[in-house]
């Protein structure tokens, strides 16, 4: 069965035999050779203001200078000064659309705080969020589906979206849609793709774990939600022993379907 296969993978198939933590350690180490979006944008603008370069030349020079110094630019949007937001990479546009939809849900006249309590270890964690109505649910799912498509098409965009709040936005999306089962799979599958990134797994945290578990417990008899949710859980545990223990021990993922 679906859940039996997940249990087998959880207990034995999530840790590669050869040097299991090497990939995450390498990826996280690269963080220290990065700069912020603001620093990059300032460098490009300085090339224009101080050296009289045109926009494209200023951008190319900034990229070359940083890369020559060994700086990893995978987390910054490489754009010319004054470029419209619509020119950003499609995955970034999708994250922005997702955030805007969630913000709109929280700002509507009917919006009220929803609170769930989810068991974690020996205690309970409160999850506070706004529910999406049907119209907002469509916007959230469309943005999540677009995000997944773009990240699968160009995996380099995953690092970009992680640095632009994709993990928190997708976790918030799961909670906001928790009462609309049909809207959840695109959000969960998008989260599964994003969690393929080592830094994304670090960002998931206890809130993200509990949000996933609350979603799965609510819909454990819904095959589409369960399948997508377990994909996200598996991605969150991959090569991350602490998080695996939290999902299995503290959150009780293996008790689903029992």
GROMACS .gro file of C-alpha atoms in nm:
model
  258
    1UNK     CA    1   0.000   0.000   0.000
    2UNK     CA    2   0.093   0.367  -0.025
    3UNK     CA    3   0.159   0.403   0.348
    4UNK     CA    4   0.344   0.073   0.379
    5UNK     CA    5   0.582   0.186   0.106
    6UNK     CA    6   0.636   0.514   0.286
    7UNK     CA    7   0.712   0.335   0.613
    8UNK     CA    8   0.972   0.120   0.440
    9UNK     CA    9   1.138   0.423   0.285
   10UNK     CA   10   1.130   0.614   0.612
   11UNK     CA   11   1.300   0.343   0.812
   12UNK     CA   12   1.566   0.250   0.562
   13UNK     CA   13   1.559   0.426   0.230
   14UNK     CA   14   1.613   0.789   0.317
   15UNK     CA   15   1.982   0.773   0.394
   16UNK     CA   16   2.221   0.701   0.106
   17UNK     CA   17   2.481   0.441   0.190
   18UNK     CA   18   2.782   0.649   0.093
   19UNK     CA   19   2.859   0.948   0.316
   20UNK     CA   20   2.494   1.034   0.381
   21UNK     CA   21   2.535   1.387   0.508
   22UNK     CA   22   2.792   1.508   0.255
   23UNK     CA   23   2.547   1.672   0.017
   24UNK     CA   24   2.368   1.875   0.285
   25UNK     CA   25   2.694   1.978   0.452
   26UNK     CA   26   2.836   2.092   0.121
   27UNK     CA   27   2.522   2.284   0.032
   28UNK     CA   28   2.501   2.455   0.371
   29UNK     CA   29   2.873   2.542   0.363
   30UNK     CA   30   2.812   2.731   0.039
   31UNK     CA   31   2.587   2.972   0.229
   32UNK     CA   32   2.894   3.134   0.380
   33UNK     CA   33   3.019   3.230   0.033
   34UNK     CA   34   2.699   3.414  -0.056
   35UNK     CA   35   2.582   3.774  -0.051
   36UNK     CA   36   2.240   3.928  -0.009
   37UNK     CA   37   2.017   4.051  -0.290
   38UNK     CA   38   2.060   4.404  -0.155
   39UNK     CA   39   2.441   4.382  -0.171
   40UNK     CA   40   2.428   4.255  -0.528
   41UNK     CA   41   2.183   4.524  -0.639
   42UNK     CA   42   2.399   4.793  -0.477
   43UNK     CA   43   2.707   4.669  -0.661
   44UNK     CA   44   2.526   4.685  -0.995
   45UNK     CA   45   2.395   5.034  -0.918
   46UNK     CA   46   2.743   5.154  -0.817
   47UNK     CA   47   2.876   5.040  -1.154
   48UNK     CA   48   2.617   5.264  -1.318
   49UNK     CA   49   2.658   5.564  -1.086
   50UNK     CA   50   3.034   5.564  -1.031
   51UNK     CA   51   3.174   5.412  -1.349
   52UNK     CA   52   2.918   5.526  -1.604
   53UNK     CA   53   2.836   5.176  -1.728
   54UNK     CA   54   2.508   5.105  -1.901
   55UNK     CA   55   2.270   4.871  -1.721
   56UNK     CA   56   2.363   4.548  -1.899
   57UNK     CA   57   2.736   4.618  -1.870
   58UNK     CA   58   2.699   4.702  -1.501
   59UNK     CA   59   2.517   4.375  -1.440
   60UNK     CA   60   2.773   4.165  -1.629
   61UNK     CA   61   3.063   4.332  -1.449
   62UNK     CA   62   2.909   4.277  -1.103
   63UNK     CA   63   2.851   3.909  -1.180
   64UNK     CA   64   3.208   3.867  -1.302
   65UNK     CA   65   3.360   4.048  -1.004
   66UNK     CA   66   3.169   3.848  -0.744
   67UNK     CA   67   3.229   3.515  -0.916
   68UNK     CA   68   3.600   3.594  -0.945
   69UNK     CA   69   3.604   3.638  -0.567
   70UNK     CA   70   3.443   3.295  -0.524
   71UNK     CA   71   3.100   3.428  -0.425
   72UNK     CA   72   2.809   3.192  -0.491
   73UNK     CA   73   2.537   3.395  -0.662
   74UNK     CA   74   2.277   3.120  -0.685
   75UNK     CA   75   2.057   3.293  -0.426
   76UNK     CA   76   2.030   3.633  -0.598
   77UNK     CA   77   1.818   3.752  -0.888
   78UNK     CA   78   2.056   3.886  -1.150
   79UNK     CA   79   1.873   4.195  -1.272
   80UNK     CA   80   1.955   4.539  -1.406
   81UNK     CA   81   1.871   4.851  -1.202
   82UNK     CA   82   1.508   4.949  -1.232
   83UNK     CA   83   1.397   4.625  -1.396
   84UNK     CA   84   1.024   4.559  -1.343
   85UNK     CA   85   0.928   4.282  -1.104
   86UNK     CA   86   0.760   4.100  -1.393
   87UNK     CA   87   1.107   4.040  -1.541
   88UNK     CA   88   1.214   3.833  -1.241
   89UNK     CA   89   1.251   3.455  -1.291
   90UNK     CA   90   0.910   3.283  -1.321
   91UNK     CA   91   0.957   3.091  -0.996
   92UNK     CA   92   1.014   3.416  -0.805
   93UNK     CA   93   0.701   3.562  -0.963
   94UNK     CA   94   0.509   3.251  -0.852
   95UNK     CA   95   0.632   3.286  -0.491
   96UNK     CA   96   0.533   3.652  -0.492
   97UNK     CA   97   0.188   3.564  -0.626
   98UNK     CA   98   0.151   3.297  -0.358
   99UNK     CA   99   0.246   3.541  -0.082
  100UNK     CA  100   0.009   3.805  -0.219
  101UNK     CA  101  -0.280   3.557  -0.225
  102UNK     CA  102  -0.215   3.453   0.134
  103UNK     CA  103  -0.183   3.816   0.244
  104UNK     CA  104  -0.513   3.898   0.074
  105UNK     CA  105  -0.681   3.611   0.257
  106UNK     CA  106  -0.561   3.756   0.587
  107UNK     CA  107  -0.676   4.108   0.498
  108UNK     CA  108  -1.030   4.023   0.387
  109UNK     CA  109  -1.323   4.146   0.596
  110UNK     CA  110  -1.422   3.789   0.681
  111UNK     CA  111  -1.072   3.685   0.790
  112UNK     CA  112  -1.044   3.544   1.140
  113UNK     CA  113  -0.760   3.374   1.318
  114UNK     CA  114  -0.786   2.997   1.306
  115UNK     CA  115  -0.600   2.795   1.567
  116UNK     CA  116  -0.501   2.429   1.557
  117UNK     CA  117  -0.317   2.244   1.831
  118UNK     CA  118  -0.086   1.971   1.706
  119UNK     CA  119   0.087   1.716   1.927
  120UNK     CA  120   0.466   1.735   1.914
  121UNK     CA  121   0.667   1.519   2.150
  122UNK     CA  122   0.522   1.553   2.499
  123UNK     CA  123   0.362   1.891   2.431
  124UNK     CA  124   0.126   2.071   2.196
  125UNK     CA  125   0.212   2.334   1.936
  126UNK     CA  126  -0.039   2.604   1.843
  127UNK     CA  127  -0.071   2.676   1.472
  128UNK     CA  128  -0.236   3.012   1.398
  129UNK     CA  129  -0.342   3.100   1.042
  130UNK     CA  130  -0.610   3.249   0.817
  131UNK     CA  131  -0.838   3.024   0.613
  132UNK     CA  132  -0.868   3.086   0.240
  133UNK     CA  133  -1.210   3.118   0.081
  134UNK     CA  134  -1.282   2.942  -0.248
  135UNK     CA  135  -1.163   3.233  -0.463
  136UNK     CA  136  -0.835   3.273  -0.276
  137UNK     CA  137  -0.786   2.896  -0.277
  138UNK     CA  138  -0.777   2.902  -0.657
  139UNK     CA  139  -0.510   3.174  -0.652
  140UNK     CA  140  -0.299   2.986  -0.398
  141UNK     CA  141  -0.316   2.653  -0.580
  142UNK     CA  142  -0.241   2.810  -0.919
  143UNK     CA  143   0.063   2.991  -0.777
  144UNK     CA  144   0.185   2.674  -0.604
  145UNK     CA  145   0.142   2.471  -0.923
  146UNK     CA  146   0.334   2.733  -1.122
  147UNK     CA  147   0.611   2.731  -0.861
  148UNK     CA  148   0.643   2.354  -0.882
  149UNK     CA  149   0.652   2.360  -1.262
  150UNK     CA  150   0.925   2.623  -1.275
  151UNK     CA  151   1.139   2.455  -1.009
  152UNK     CA  152   1.116   2.123  -1.191
  153UNK     CA  153   1.197   2.290  -1.521
  154UNK     CA  154   1.500   2.474  -1.384
  155UNK     CA  155   1.629   2.336  -1.054
  156UNK     CA  156   1.860   2.635  -1.008
  157UNK     CA  157   1.549   2.839  -0.931
  158UNK     CA  158   1.488   2.635  -0.615
  159UNK     CA  159   1.768   2.814  -0.431
  160UNK     CA  160   1.623   3.147  -0.541
  161UNK     CA  161   1.274   3.071  -0.414
  162UNK     CA  162   1.405   2.931  -0.085
  163UNK     CA  163   1.577   3.266  -0.025
  164UNK     CA  164   1.253   3.443  -0.111
  165UNK     CA  165   1.033   3.275   0.148
  166UNK     CA  166   0.893   2.981  -0.048
  167UNK     CA  167   0.902   2.735   0.243
  168UNK     CA  168   0.710   2.958   0.485
  169UNK     CA  169   0.462   3.054   0.212
  170UNK     CA  170   0.390   2.692   0.118
  171UNK     CA  171   0.353   2.588   0.483
  172UNK     CA  172   0.112   2.879   0.532
  173UNK     CA  173  -0.070   2.768   0.219
  174UNK     CA  174  -0.119   2.417   0.359
  175UNK     CA  175  -0.274   2.558   0.675
  176UNK     CA  176  -0.491   2.811   0.494
  177UNK     CA  177  -0.631   2.538   0.270
  178UNK     CA  178  -0.659   2.268   0.535
  179UNK     CA  179  -1.040   2.259   0.504
  180UNK     CA  180  -1.034   2.240   0.122
  181UNK     CA  181  -0.898   1.895   0.041
  182UNK     CA  182  -0.910   1.937  -0.337
  183UNK     CA  183  -0.684   2.243  -0.318
  184UNK     CA  184  -0.411   2.085  -0.107
  185UNK     CA  185  -0.222   1.847  -0.344
  186UNK     CA  186  -0.065   2.121  -0.564
  187UNK     CA  187   0.064   2.302  -0.255
  188UNK     CA  188   0.199   1.984  -0.096
  189UNK     CA  189   0.366   1.868  -0.417
  190UNK     CA  190   0.526   2.209  -0.462
  191UNK     CA  191   0.656   2.192  -0.105
  192UNK     CA  192   0.798   1.846  -0.178
  193UNK     CA  193   0.993   1.983  -0.474
  194UNK     CA  194   1.125   2.283  -0.280
  195UNK     CA  195   1.231   2.063   0.013
  196UNK     CA  196   1.471   1.889  -0.222
  197UNK     CA  197   1.702   2.181  -0.136
  198UNK     CA  198   1.917   2.145   0.177
  199UNK     CA  199   1.852   2.499   0.299
  200UNK     CA  200   1.479   2.452   0.250
  201UNK     CA  201   1.487   2.151   0.481
  202UNK     CA  202   1.661   2.364   0.744
  203UNK     CA  203   1.384   2.624   0.714
  204UNK     CA  204   1.095   2.379   0.756
  205UNK     CA  205   1.129   2.369   1.135
  206UNK     CA  206   0.885   2.244   1.396
  207UNK     CA  207   0.601   2.465   1.267
  208UNK     CA  208   0.638   2.320   0.919
  209UNK     CA  209   0.650   1.964   1.052
  210UNK     CA  210   0.336   2.020   1.260
  211UNK     CA  211   0.156   2.190   0.972
  212UNK     CA  212   0.225   1.891   0.749
  213UNK     CA  213   0.115   1.647   1.015
  214UNK     CA  214  -0.204   1.842   1.088
  215UNK     CA  215  -0.287   1.837   0.718
  216UNK     CA  216  -0.221   1.466   0.687
  217UNK     CA  217  -0.420   1.376   0.997
  218UNK     CA  218  -0.715   1.581   0.874
  219UNK     CA  219  -0.713   1.406   0.537
  220UNK     CA  220  -0.551   1.067   0.598
  221UNK     CA  221  -0.835   0.895   0.409
  222UNK     CA  222  -0.792   1.117   0.104
  223UNK     CA  223  -0.549   0.943  -0.131
  224UNK     CA  224  -0.449   1.254  -0.328
  225UNK     CA  225  -0.373   1.459  -0.017
  226UNK     CA  226  -0.200   1.169   0.157
  227UNK     CA  227   0.020   1.093  -0.144
  228UNK     CA  228   0.127   1.454  -0.192
  229UNK     CA  229   0.174   1.507   0.181
  230UNK     CA  230   0.392   1.201   0.222
  231UNK     CA  231   0.605   1.318  -0.070
  232UNK     CA  232   0.662   1.642   0.122
  233UNK     CA  233   0.734   1.459   0.448
  234UNK     CA  234   0.983   1.231   0.277
  235UNK     CA  235   1.158   1.528   0.116
  236UNK     CA  236   1.174   1.701   0.454
  237UNK     CA  237   1.347   1.401   0.612
  238UNK     CA  238   1.587   1.328   0.327
  239UNK     CA  239   1.948   1.336   0.447
  240UNK     CA  240   1.834   1.520   0.761
  241UNK     CA  241   1.856   1.290   1.062
  242UNK     CA  242   1.725   1.544   1.315
  243UNK     CA  243   1.415   1.615   1.111
  244UNK     CA  244   1.362   1.245   1.044
  245UNK     CA  245   1.361   1.182   1.418
  246UNK     CA  246   1.120   1.471   1.471
  247UNK     CA  247   0.876   1.344   1.210
  248UNK     CA  248   0.895   0.985   1.335
  249UNK     CA  249   0.942   1.034   1.710
  250UNK     CA  250   0.793   1.370   1.803
  251UNK     CA  251   0.524   1.407   1.536
  252UNK     CA  252   0.431   1.040   1.499
  253UNK     CA  253   0.422   1.017   1.121
  254UNK     CA  254   0.437   0.637   1.128
  255UNK     CA  255   0.114   0.627   1.330
  256UNK     CA  256  -0.082   0.771   1.039
  257UNK     CA  257  -0.324   0.517   0.901
  258UNK     CA  258  -0.283   0.294   1.206
   0.00000   0.00000   0.00000
